Short mmCIF file of C-alpha atoms and ligand atoms in Angstrom, two decimals:
data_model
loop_
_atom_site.label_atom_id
_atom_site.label_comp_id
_atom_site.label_asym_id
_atom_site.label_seq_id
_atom_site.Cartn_x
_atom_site.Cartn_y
_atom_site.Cartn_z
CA UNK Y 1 -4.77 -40.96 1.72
CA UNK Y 2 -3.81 -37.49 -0.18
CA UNK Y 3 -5.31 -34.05 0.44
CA UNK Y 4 -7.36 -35.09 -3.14
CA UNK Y 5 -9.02 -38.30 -1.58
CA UNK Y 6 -9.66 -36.76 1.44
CA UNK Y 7 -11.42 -33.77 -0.33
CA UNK Y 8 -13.79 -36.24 -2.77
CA UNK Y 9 -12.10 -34.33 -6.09
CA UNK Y 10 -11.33 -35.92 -9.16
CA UNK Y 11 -9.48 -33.07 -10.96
CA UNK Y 12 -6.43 -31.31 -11.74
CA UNK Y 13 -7.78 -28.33 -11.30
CA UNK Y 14 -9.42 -26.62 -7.83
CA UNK Y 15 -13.24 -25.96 -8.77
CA UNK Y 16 -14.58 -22.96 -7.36
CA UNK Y 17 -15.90 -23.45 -3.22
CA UNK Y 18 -17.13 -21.38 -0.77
CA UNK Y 19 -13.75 -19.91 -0.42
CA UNK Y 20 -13.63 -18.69 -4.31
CA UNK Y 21 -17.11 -17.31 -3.52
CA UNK Y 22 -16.47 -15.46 -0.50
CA UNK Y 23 -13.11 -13.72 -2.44
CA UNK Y 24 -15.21 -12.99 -5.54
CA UNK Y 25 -18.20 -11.36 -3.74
CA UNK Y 26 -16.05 -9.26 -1.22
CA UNK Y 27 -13.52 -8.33 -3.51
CA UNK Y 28 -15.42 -7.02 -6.17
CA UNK Y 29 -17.71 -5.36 -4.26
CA UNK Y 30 -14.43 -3.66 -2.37
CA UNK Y 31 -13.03 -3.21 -5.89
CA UNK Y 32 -15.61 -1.99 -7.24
CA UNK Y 33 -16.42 0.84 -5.62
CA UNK Y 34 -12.74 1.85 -5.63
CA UNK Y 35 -12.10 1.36 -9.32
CA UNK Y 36 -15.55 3.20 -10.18
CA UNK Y 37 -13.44 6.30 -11.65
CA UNK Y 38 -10.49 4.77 -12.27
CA UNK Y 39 -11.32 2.72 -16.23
CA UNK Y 40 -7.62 2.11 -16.52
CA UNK Y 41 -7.48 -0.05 -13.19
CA UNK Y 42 -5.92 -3.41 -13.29
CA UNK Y 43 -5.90 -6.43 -11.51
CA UNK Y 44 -3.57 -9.59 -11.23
CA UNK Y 45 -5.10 -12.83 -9.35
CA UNK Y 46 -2.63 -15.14 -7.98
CA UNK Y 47 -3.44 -19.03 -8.46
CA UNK Y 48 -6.57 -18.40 -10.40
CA UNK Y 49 -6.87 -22.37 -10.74
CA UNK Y 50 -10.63 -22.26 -12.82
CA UNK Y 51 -10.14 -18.62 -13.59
CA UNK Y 52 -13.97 -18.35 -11.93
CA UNK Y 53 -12.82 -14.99 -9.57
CA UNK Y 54 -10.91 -13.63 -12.47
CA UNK Y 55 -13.64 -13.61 -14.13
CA UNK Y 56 -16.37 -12.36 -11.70
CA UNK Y 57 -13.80 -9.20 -11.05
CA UNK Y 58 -13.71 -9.02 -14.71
CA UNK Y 59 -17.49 -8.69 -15.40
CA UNK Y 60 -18.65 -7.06 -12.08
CA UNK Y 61 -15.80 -4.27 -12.27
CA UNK Y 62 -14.05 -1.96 -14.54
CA UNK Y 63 -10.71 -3.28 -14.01
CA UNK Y 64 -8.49 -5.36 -16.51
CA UNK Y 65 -7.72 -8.78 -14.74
CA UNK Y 66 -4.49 -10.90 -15.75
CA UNK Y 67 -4.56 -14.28 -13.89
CA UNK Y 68 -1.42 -16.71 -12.81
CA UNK Y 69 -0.78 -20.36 -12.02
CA UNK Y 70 1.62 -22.61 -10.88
CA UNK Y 71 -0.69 -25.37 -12.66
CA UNK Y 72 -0.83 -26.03 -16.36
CA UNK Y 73 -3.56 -27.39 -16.53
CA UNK Y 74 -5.41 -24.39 -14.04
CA UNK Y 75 -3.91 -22.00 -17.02
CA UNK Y 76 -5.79 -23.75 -19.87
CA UNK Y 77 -8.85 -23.79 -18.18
CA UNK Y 78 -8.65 -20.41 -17.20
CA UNK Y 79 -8.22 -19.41 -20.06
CA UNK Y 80 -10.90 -21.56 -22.02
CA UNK Y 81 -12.89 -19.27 -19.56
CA UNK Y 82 -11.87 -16.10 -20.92
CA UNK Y 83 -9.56 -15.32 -18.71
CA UNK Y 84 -6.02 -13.87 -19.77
CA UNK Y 85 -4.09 -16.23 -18.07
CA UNK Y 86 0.01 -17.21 -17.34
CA UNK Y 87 1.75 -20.03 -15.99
CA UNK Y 88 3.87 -18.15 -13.38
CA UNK Y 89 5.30 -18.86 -9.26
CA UNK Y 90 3.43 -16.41 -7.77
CA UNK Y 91 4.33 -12.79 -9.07
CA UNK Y 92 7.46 -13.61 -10.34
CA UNK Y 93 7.18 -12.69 -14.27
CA UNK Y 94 5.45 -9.20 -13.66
CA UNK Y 95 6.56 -5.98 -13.38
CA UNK Y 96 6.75 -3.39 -10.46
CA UNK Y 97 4.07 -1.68 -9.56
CA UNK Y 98 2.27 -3.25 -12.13
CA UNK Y 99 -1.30 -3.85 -10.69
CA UNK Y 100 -3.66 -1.96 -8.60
CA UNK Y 101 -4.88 -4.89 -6.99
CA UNK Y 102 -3.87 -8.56 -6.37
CA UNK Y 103 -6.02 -11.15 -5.31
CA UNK Y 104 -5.07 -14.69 -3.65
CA UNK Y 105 -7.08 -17.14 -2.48
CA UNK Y 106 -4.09 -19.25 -1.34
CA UNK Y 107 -2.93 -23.07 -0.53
CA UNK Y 108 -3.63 -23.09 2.97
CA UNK Y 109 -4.47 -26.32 5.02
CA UNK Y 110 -1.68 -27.60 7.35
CA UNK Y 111 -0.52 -30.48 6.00
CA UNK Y 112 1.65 -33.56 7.55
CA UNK Y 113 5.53 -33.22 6.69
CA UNK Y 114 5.45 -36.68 5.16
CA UNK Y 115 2.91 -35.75 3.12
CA UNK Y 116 4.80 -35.36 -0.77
CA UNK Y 117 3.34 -32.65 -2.71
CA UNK Y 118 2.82 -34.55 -5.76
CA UNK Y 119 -0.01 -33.75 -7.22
CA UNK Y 120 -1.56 -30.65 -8.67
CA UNK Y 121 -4.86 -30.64 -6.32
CA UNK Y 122 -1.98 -31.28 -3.29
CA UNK Y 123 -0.27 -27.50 -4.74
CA UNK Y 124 -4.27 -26.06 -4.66
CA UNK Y 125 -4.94 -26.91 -1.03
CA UNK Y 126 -1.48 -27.77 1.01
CA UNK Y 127 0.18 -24.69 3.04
CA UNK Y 128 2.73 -27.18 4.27
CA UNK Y 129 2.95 -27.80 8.36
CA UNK Y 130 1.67 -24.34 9.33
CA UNK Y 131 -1.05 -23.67 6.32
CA UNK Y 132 1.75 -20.15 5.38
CA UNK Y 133 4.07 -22.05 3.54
CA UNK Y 134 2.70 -20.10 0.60
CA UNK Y 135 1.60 -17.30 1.86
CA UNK Y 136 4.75 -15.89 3.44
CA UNK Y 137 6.59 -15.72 0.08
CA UNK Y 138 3.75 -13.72 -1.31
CA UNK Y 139 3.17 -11.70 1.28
CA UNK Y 140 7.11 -11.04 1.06
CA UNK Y 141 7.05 -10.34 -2.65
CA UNK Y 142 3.78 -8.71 -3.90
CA UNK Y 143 4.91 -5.28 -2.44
CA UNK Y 144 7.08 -5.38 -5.59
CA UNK Y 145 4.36 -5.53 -8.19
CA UNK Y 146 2.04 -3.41 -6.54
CA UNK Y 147 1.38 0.56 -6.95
CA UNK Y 148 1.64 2.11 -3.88
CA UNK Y 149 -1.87 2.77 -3.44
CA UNK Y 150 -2.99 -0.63 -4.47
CA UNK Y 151 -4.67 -3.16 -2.22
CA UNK Y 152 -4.55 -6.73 -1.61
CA UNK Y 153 -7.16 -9.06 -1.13
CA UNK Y 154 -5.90 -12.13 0.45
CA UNK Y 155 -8.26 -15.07 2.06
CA UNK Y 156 -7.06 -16.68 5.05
CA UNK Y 157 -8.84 -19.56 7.24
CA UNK Y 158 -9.00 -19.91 10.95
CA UNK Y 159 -7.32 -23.16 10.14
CA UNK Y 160 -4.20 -21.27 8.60
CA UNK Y 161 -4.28 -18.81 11.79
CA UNK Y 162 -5.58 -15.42 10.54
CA UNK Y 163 -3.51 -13.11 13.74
CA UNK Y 164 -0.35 -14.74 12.28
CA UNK Y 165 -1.10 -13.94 8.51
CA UNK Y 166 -2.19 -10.48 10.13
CA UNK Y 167 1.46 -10.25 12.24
CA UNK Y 168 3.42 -11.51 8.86
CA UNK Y 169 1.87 -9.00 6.80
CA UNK Y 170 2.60 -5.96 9.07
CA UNK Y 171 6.76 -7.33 9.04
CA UNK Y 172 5.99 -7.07 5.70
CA UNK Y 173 4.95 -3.69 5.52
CA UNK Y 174 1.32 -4.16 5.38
CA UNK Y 175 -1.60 -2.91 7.55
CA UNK Y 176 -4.84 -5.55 7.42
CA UNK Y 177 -8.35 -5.11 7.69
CA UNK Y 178 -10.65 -7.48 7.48
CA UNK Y 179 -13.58 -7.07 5.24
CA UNK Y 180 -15.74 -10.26 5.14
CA UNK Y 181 -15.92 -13.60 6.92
CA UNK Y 182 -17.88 -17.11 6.95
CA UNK Y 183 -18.44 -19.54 9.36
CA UNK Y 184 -18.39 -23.27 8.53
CA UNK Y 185 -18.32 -26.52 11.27
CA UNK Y 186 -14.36 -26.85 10.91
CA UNK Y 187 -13.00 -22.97 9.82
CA UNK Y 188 -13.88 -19.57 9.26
CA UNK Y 189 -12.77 -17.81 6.06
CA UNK Y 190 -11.97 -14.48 5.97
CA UNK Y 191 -10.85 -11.79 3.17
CA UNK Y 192 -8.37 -9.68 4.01
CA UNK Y 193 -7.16 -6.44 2.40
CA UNK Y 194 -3.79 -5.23 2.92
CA UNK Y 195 -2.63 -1.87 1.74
CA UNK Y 196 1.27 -0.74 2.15
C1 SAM J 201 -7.25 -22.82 -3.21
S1 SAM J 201 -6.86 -22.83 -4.93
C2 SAM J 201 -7.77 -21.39 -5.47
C3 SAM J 201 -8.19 -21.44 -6.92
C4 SAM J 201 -9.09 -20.27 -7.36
N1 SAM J 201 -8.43 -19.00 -7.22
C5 SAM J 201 -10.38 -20.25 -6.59
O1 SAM J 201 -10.52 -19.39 -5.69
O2 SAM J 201 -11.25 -21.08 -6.86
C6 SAM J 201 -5.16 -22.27 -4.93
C7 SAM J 201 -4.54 -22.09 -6.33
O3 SAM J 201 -3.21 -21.57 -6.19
C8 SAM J 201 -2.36 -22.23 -7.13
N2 SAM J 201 -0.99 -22.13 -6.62
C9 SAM J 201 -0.41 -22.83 -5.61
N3 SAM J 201 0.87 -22.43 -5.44
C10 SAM J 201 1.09 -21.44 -6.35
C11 SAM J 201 2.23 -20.64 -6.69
N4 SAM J 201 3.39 -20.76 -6.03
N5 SAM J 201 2.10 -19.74 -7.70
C12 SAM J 201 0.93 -19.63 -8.39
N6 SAM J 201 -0.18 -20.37 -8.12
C13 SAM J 201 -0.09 -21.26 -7.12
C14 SAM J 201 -2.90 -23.64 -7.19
O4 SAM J 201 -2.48 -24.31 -8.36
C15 SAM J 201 -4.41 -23.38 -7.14
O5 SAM J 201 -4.95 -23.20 -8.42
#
């Protein structure tokens, strides 16, 4: 049984969860009050799959928001939504120091080996074997697209091991706070922001 069966979902694109909630509410309110005098401040979110935080950091701040996607078919509805979206591999097509904030709410359930990646809900919610299989090549290129005063916002699960995305980030060159978490039965979320 795939990572889709197991989850009950019957799309191609991930529909917004507790996880896309906890991202939205922390990171706006973060952003927010950071980008209260700053009306030229924009934003990039990583795999906005629905485009539904794009959109609530769109609305709730001042910031311009630009959205990417691995998935095609997370692109069109994103931007059905409203959002200005762009099929990209994480930050590749954008320039440096482009943004003054990216957001992620990332792939990150440990995954069996054997198990092919060959669907598009199976890129939303696999992080390979260790849950970081995609968050170590962001969190080794989005230095390169962000000012130097910008911030990250990055969710992480207890599942995906939240010291080790913490350790990674500081070999990366970032420190990490921690702004919100949630507790469910089987993980605890938490948003992360990481500033260079
Ligand atoms: C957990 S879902 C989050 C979707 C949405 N941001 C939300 O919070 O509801 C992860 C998203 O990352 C996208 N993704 C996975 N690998 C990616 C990559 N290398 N580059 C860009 N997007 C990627 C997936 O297609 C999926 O839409």
């Amino acid at each position: 049984m795939d990572l889709k069966d197991q989850r009950g979902v019957e799309t191609d694109v991930y529909q917004p969860a507790e996880d896309s909630e906890l991202l939205a509410e922390s990171a706006c309110d973060h952003l927010g009050k950071r980008t209260r005098d700053r009306p030229d401040t924009t934003v990039l979110e990583v795999g906005t799959g629905s485009g539904y935080v794009a959109s609530r950091v769109a609305d709730e701040t001042n910031a311009r928001v630009i959205a990417s996607d691995l998935n095609p078919h997370a692109v069109g509805q994103a931007r059905r939504e409203g959002v200005e979206a762009v099929r990209a591999d994480l930050i590749s097509p954008f320039a440096d120091d482009a943004f003054d904030a990216v957001l992620f709410n990332p792939p990150y359930l440990p995954t069996d080996p054997d198990n092919e990646w060959d669907d598009w809900m199976e890129h939303a919610l696999s992080g390979g074997e260790d849950g970081r299989a995609v968050i170590d090549p962001f969190l080794a290129s989005v230095g390169r697209v962000l000012d130097p005063d910008g911030v990250v916002y990055l969710l992480v699960s207890s599942l995906t091991g939240v010291d080790e995305v913490v350790e990674r980030a500081g070999v990366e060159g970032f420190s990490a706070v921690a702004i919100a978490d949630e507790s469910f039965p089987f993980e605890t979320l938490t948003v992360l922001t990481l500033l260079q």
